[in-house]
C-alpha cells in the first residue's frame, strides 16, 4: 500500500487571510485611537496644571509683598502678568502689549492678571475661536460674586466633547467642571 504524500505549498498567505488580518487591525486601531488621543490630552492638561501651580505660587508671593496700582489692570494686560508669564513659562508674546496680553506655547495660551477683585490665571487649549477647554484659577481678594475670599478657586470650562472628558478627569484634583457646551446650546436655542 502506497501512501499519498500531501503536496508542498510555498507557505504564503491567501488574499482572504491577509484581508481578514487587515480588517482586525483596522478595527482595533479605530477602538484604540480615541483613547490614545485622550491619554495624550490628559497628560498635556496635567503638565499645564503644574505650570499654573508655578504661576500661582509666584502670584501668591506678589500678593504677600503687596499689590499696588501698577499691578492692577482689569483687562489682564498688566506688566505683572506678562513678567510672571515670561519668567515662569517658555512661551512667546505674539504682539506688543497691551494688544495681546496672552503668552503662547505650542498648544496653550496663558494669561495672568490682577484687578481690585483679585488675581486670575487662565489657560486655553486651542485658539479663541475653536478651543477644547479652558482652565481658570482665581483668588478673590474682596467680596465678589460669592467666591471664597483668599482661596484659589479652580474651574475647568469644557467647550467640546474632548474638553468635557479632560475636565472630568481633572475633577479628582479639585477642578470644578463648567460645561460651556450646554450653555452655548441653550443660548443658541433662545436666539
Short mmCIF file of C-alpha atoms in Angstrom, two decimals:
data_model
loop_
_atom_site.label_atom_id
_atom_site.label_comp_id
_atom_site.label_asym_id
_atom_site.label_seq_id
_atom_site.Cartn_x
_atom_site.Cartn_y
_atom_site.Cartn_z
CA UNK A 1 0.00 0.00 0.00
CA UNK A 2 1.38 3.28 -1.07
CA UNK A 3 0.60 6.50 0.91
CA UNK A 4 -0.17 9.65 -0.95
CA UNK A 5 2.06 12.44 0.17
CA UNK A 6 0.46 15.86 0.57
CA UNK A 7 1.59 18.48 -1.85
CA UNK A 8 4.04 21.02 -0.52
CA UNK A 9 2.86 24.62 -0.62
CA UNK A 10 5.07 27.65 -0.67
CA UNK A 11 3.90 28.70 2.83
CA UNK A 12 2.34 32.04 1.76
CA UNK A 13 -0.96 33.51 2.87
CA UNK A 14 -4.03 33.80 0.73
CA UNK A 15 -5.58 37.14 -0.11
CA UNK A 16 -8.57 36.38 2.10
CA UNK A 17 -6.34 35.70 5.11
CA UNK A 18 -4.49 38.98 4.58
CA UNK A 19 -7.76 40.92 4.26
CA UNK A 20 -9.12 39.37 7.47
CA UNK A 21 -5.96 40.38 9.37
CA UNK A 22 -6.16 43.89 7.88
CA UNK A 23 -9.81 44.29 8.96
CA UNK A 24 -8.99 43.12 12.50
CA UNK A 25 -6.06 45.54 12.79
CA UNK A 26 -8.20 48.42 11.45
CA UNK A 27 -10.98 47.65 13.95
CA UNK A 28 -8.53 47.58 16.85
CA UNK A 29 -6.97 50.86 15.70
CA UNK A 30 -10.40 52.50 15.44
CA UNK A 31 -11.15 51.50 19.02
CA UNK A 32 -7.74 52.48 20.43
CA UNK A 33 -7.18 55.82 18.62
CA UNK A 34 -9.69 57.96 20.60
CA UNK A 35 -8.33 56.58 23.88
CA UNK A 36 -4.79 57.32 22.74
CA UNK A 37 -5.73 60.94 21.89
CA UNK A 38 -7.49 61.33 25.25
CA UNK A 39 -4.45 59.99 27.11
CA UNK A 40 -2.19 62.47 25.32
CA UNK A 41 -4.54 65.38 26.11
CA UNK A 42 -4.79 64.34 29.76
CA UNK A 43 -1.01 64.37 30.07
CA UNK A 44 -0.90 67.82 28.46
CA UNK A 45 -3.56 69.07 30.86
CA UNK A 46 -1.66 67.72 33.88
CA UNK A 47 1.54 69.43 32.68
CA UNK A 48 -0.40 72.67 32.22
CA UNK A 49 -1.83 72.41 35.74
CA UNK A 50 1.73 72.07 37.05
CA UNK A 51 2.71 75.21 35.13
CA UNK A 52 -0.31 77.02 36.54
CA UNK A 53 0.80 75.99 40.02
CA UNK A 54 4.15 77.74 39.45
CA UNK A 55 2.31 80.87 38.35
CA UNK A 56 0.00 80.57 41.35
CA UNK A 57 2.96 80.46 43.74
CA UNK A 58 4.56 83.46 42.03
CA UNK A 59 1.30 85.40 42.30
CA UNK A 60 0.95 84.46 45.96
CA UNK A 61 4.41 85.93 46.55
CA UNK A 62 3.35 89.15 44.83
CA UNK A 63 0.15 89.30 46.88
CA UNK A 64 2.16 88.88 50.09
CA UNK A 65 4.52 91.67 49.05
CA UNK A 66 1.51 93.79 48.24
CA UNK A 67 -0.20 94.74 45.01
CA UNK A 68 -0.11 98.38 44.08
CA UNK A 69 -1.83 100.38 41.33
CA UNK A 70 0.63 99.37 38.62
CA UNK A 71 -0.16 95.70 39.28
CA UNK A 72 -3.89 96.14 38.77
CA UNK A 73 -5.46 96.02 35.33
CA UNK A 74 -8.93 94.59 34.90
CA UNK A 75 -8.38 93.67 31.23
CA UNK A 76 -5.40 91.49 32.04
CA UNK A 77 -2.71 93.23 30.09
CA UNK A 78 -0.72 94.43 33.06
CA UNK A 79 3.04 94.26 33.34
CA UNK A 80 2.98 91.97 36.38
CA UNK A 81 1.12 89.27 34.45
CA UNK A 82 3.47 89.50 31.46
CA UNK A 83 6.54 89.33 33.69
CA UNK A 84 5.23 86.29 35.57
CA UNK A 85 4.42 84.52 32.30
CA UNK A 86 7.75 85.23 30.64
CA UNK A 87 9.79 84.24 33.70
CA UNK A 88 7.86 81.04 34.50
CA UNK A 89 6.86 79.65 31.10
CA UNK A 90 8.74 79.06 27.87
CA UNK A 91 6.30 81.00 25.73
CA UNK A 92 6.14 83.98 23.44
CA UNK A 93 4.03 87.08 23.12
CA UNK A 94 2.81 87.45 19.56
CA UNK A 95 2.06 91.16 19.84
CA UNK A 96 3.36 94.03 21.80
CA UNK A 97 1.38 94.91 24.92
CA UNK A 98 -1.34 95.87 25.52
CA UNK A 99 -2.74 94.46 22.24
CA UNK A 100 -2.30 90.82 23.25
CA UNK A 101 -1.81 90.03 26.94
CA UNK A 102 -1.59 86.28 26.26
CA UNK A 103 1.55 84.17 26.19
CA UNK A 104 1.54 81.33 23.65
CA UNK A 105 3.06 77.84 23.68
CA UNK A 106 2.51 75.12 21.08
CA UNK A 107 -0.86 74.00 22.40
CA UNK A 108 -1.95 76.54 25.01
CA UNK A 109 -2.29 80.25 25.61
CA UNK A 110 -1.80 81.69 29.11
CA UNK A 111 -2.91 84.93 30.69
CA UNK A 112 -2.22 86.28 34.19
CA UNK A 113 -3.74 89.42 35.63
CA UNK A 114 -4.73 91.09 38.87
CA UNK A 115 -7.52 93.56 39.48
CA UNK A 116 -9.13 95.14 42.50
CA UNK A 117 -11.17 91.95 42.83
CA UNK A 118 -8.26 89.51 42.93
CA UNK A 119 -5.77 87.64 40.76
CA UNK A 120 -6.52 85.33 37.86
CA UNK A 121 -4.66 82.77 35.75
CA UNK A 122 -6.35 81.49 32.61
CA UNK A 123 -5.25 78.86 30.11
CA UNK A 124 -6.96 77.94 26.87
CA UNK A 125 -6.29 74.75 24.91
CA UNK A 126 -6.60 75.68 21.25
CA UNK A 127 -7.46 79.10 19.85
CA UNK A 128 -10.05 81.64 20.94
CA UNK A 129 -12.29 80.71 18.03
CA UNK A 130 -12.03 76.95 18.48
CA UNK A 131 -10.91 75.83 21.91
CA UNK A 132 -11.49 72.46 23.54
CA UNK A 133 -11.29 73.58 27.14
CA UNK A 134 -10.11 76.37 29.38
CA UNK A 135 -8.70 76.39 32.89
CA UNK A 136 -9.19 79.28 35.26
CA UNK A 137 -7.59 79.84 38.65
CA UNK A 138 -8.90 82.78 40.63
CA UNK A 139 -8.04 84.14 44.03
CA UNK A 140 -10.64 86.65 45.06
CA UNK A 141 -9.36 89.28 47.47
CA UNK A 142 -12.63 91.13 48.11
CA UNK A 143 -16.27 90.15 48.49
CA UNK A 144 -17.24 89.38 44.90
CA UNK A 145 -19.74 87.05 43.28
CA UNK A 146 -19.89 84.65 46.26
CA UNK A 147 -16.40 83.27 45.63
CA UNK A 148 -14.37 82.30 48.68
CA UNK A 149 -12.04 85.13 49.70
CA UNK A 150 -8.33 84.39 49.75
CA UNK A 151 -8.63 80.85 48.37
CA UNK A 152 -7.55 79.71 44.92
CA UNK A 153 -10.70 78.57 43.11
CA UNK A 154 -10.24 76.10 40.20
CA UNK A 155 -12.61 75.92 37.24
CA UNK A 156 -12.36 73.87 34.05
CA UNK A 157 -14.61 75.04 31.19
CA UNK A 158 -15.42 72.40 28.56
CA UNK A 159 -16.14 73.64 25.05
CA UNK A 160 -16.01 70.29 23.21
CA UNK A 161 -16.54 66.62 23.95
CA UNK A 162 -12.79 66.16 24.34
CA UNK A 163 -12.68 69.16 26.69
CA UNK A 164 -15.52 67.67 28.72
CA UNK A 165 -13.58 64.43 29.20
CA UNK A 166 -10.44 66.35 30.19
CA UNK A 167 -12.37 68.49 32.69
CA UNK A 168 -13.98 65.37 34.14
CA UNK A 169 -10.57 63.79 34.63
CA UNK A 170 -9.35 66.91 36.48
CA UNK A 171 -12.31 66.71 38.85
CA UNK A 172 -10.43 64.38 41.19
CA UNK A 173 -7.82 67.15 41.61
CA UNK A 174 -10.39 69.67 42.81
CA UNK A 175 -11.23 71.32 39.47
CA UNK A 176 -14.90 72.25 39.09
CA UNK A 177 -16.50 71.40 35.75
CA UNK A 178 -18.29 74.14 33.86
CA UNK A 179 -19.87 72.62 30.75
CA UNK A 180 -19.85 75.56 28.34
CA UNK A 181 -21.22 73.34 25.54
CA UNK A 182 -24.56 73.21 27.35
CA UNK A 183 -24.61 76.96 27.99
CA UNK A 184 -23.84 77.71 24.32
CA UNK A 185 -26.57 75.32 23.17
CA UNK A 186 -29.16 77.00 25.43
CA UNK A 187 -28.02 80.43 24.25
CA UNK A 188 -28.37 79.41 20.59
CA UNK A 189 -31.81 77.90 21.20
CA UNK A 190 -33.02 81.11 22.84
CA UNK A 191 -31.92 83.29 19.91
#
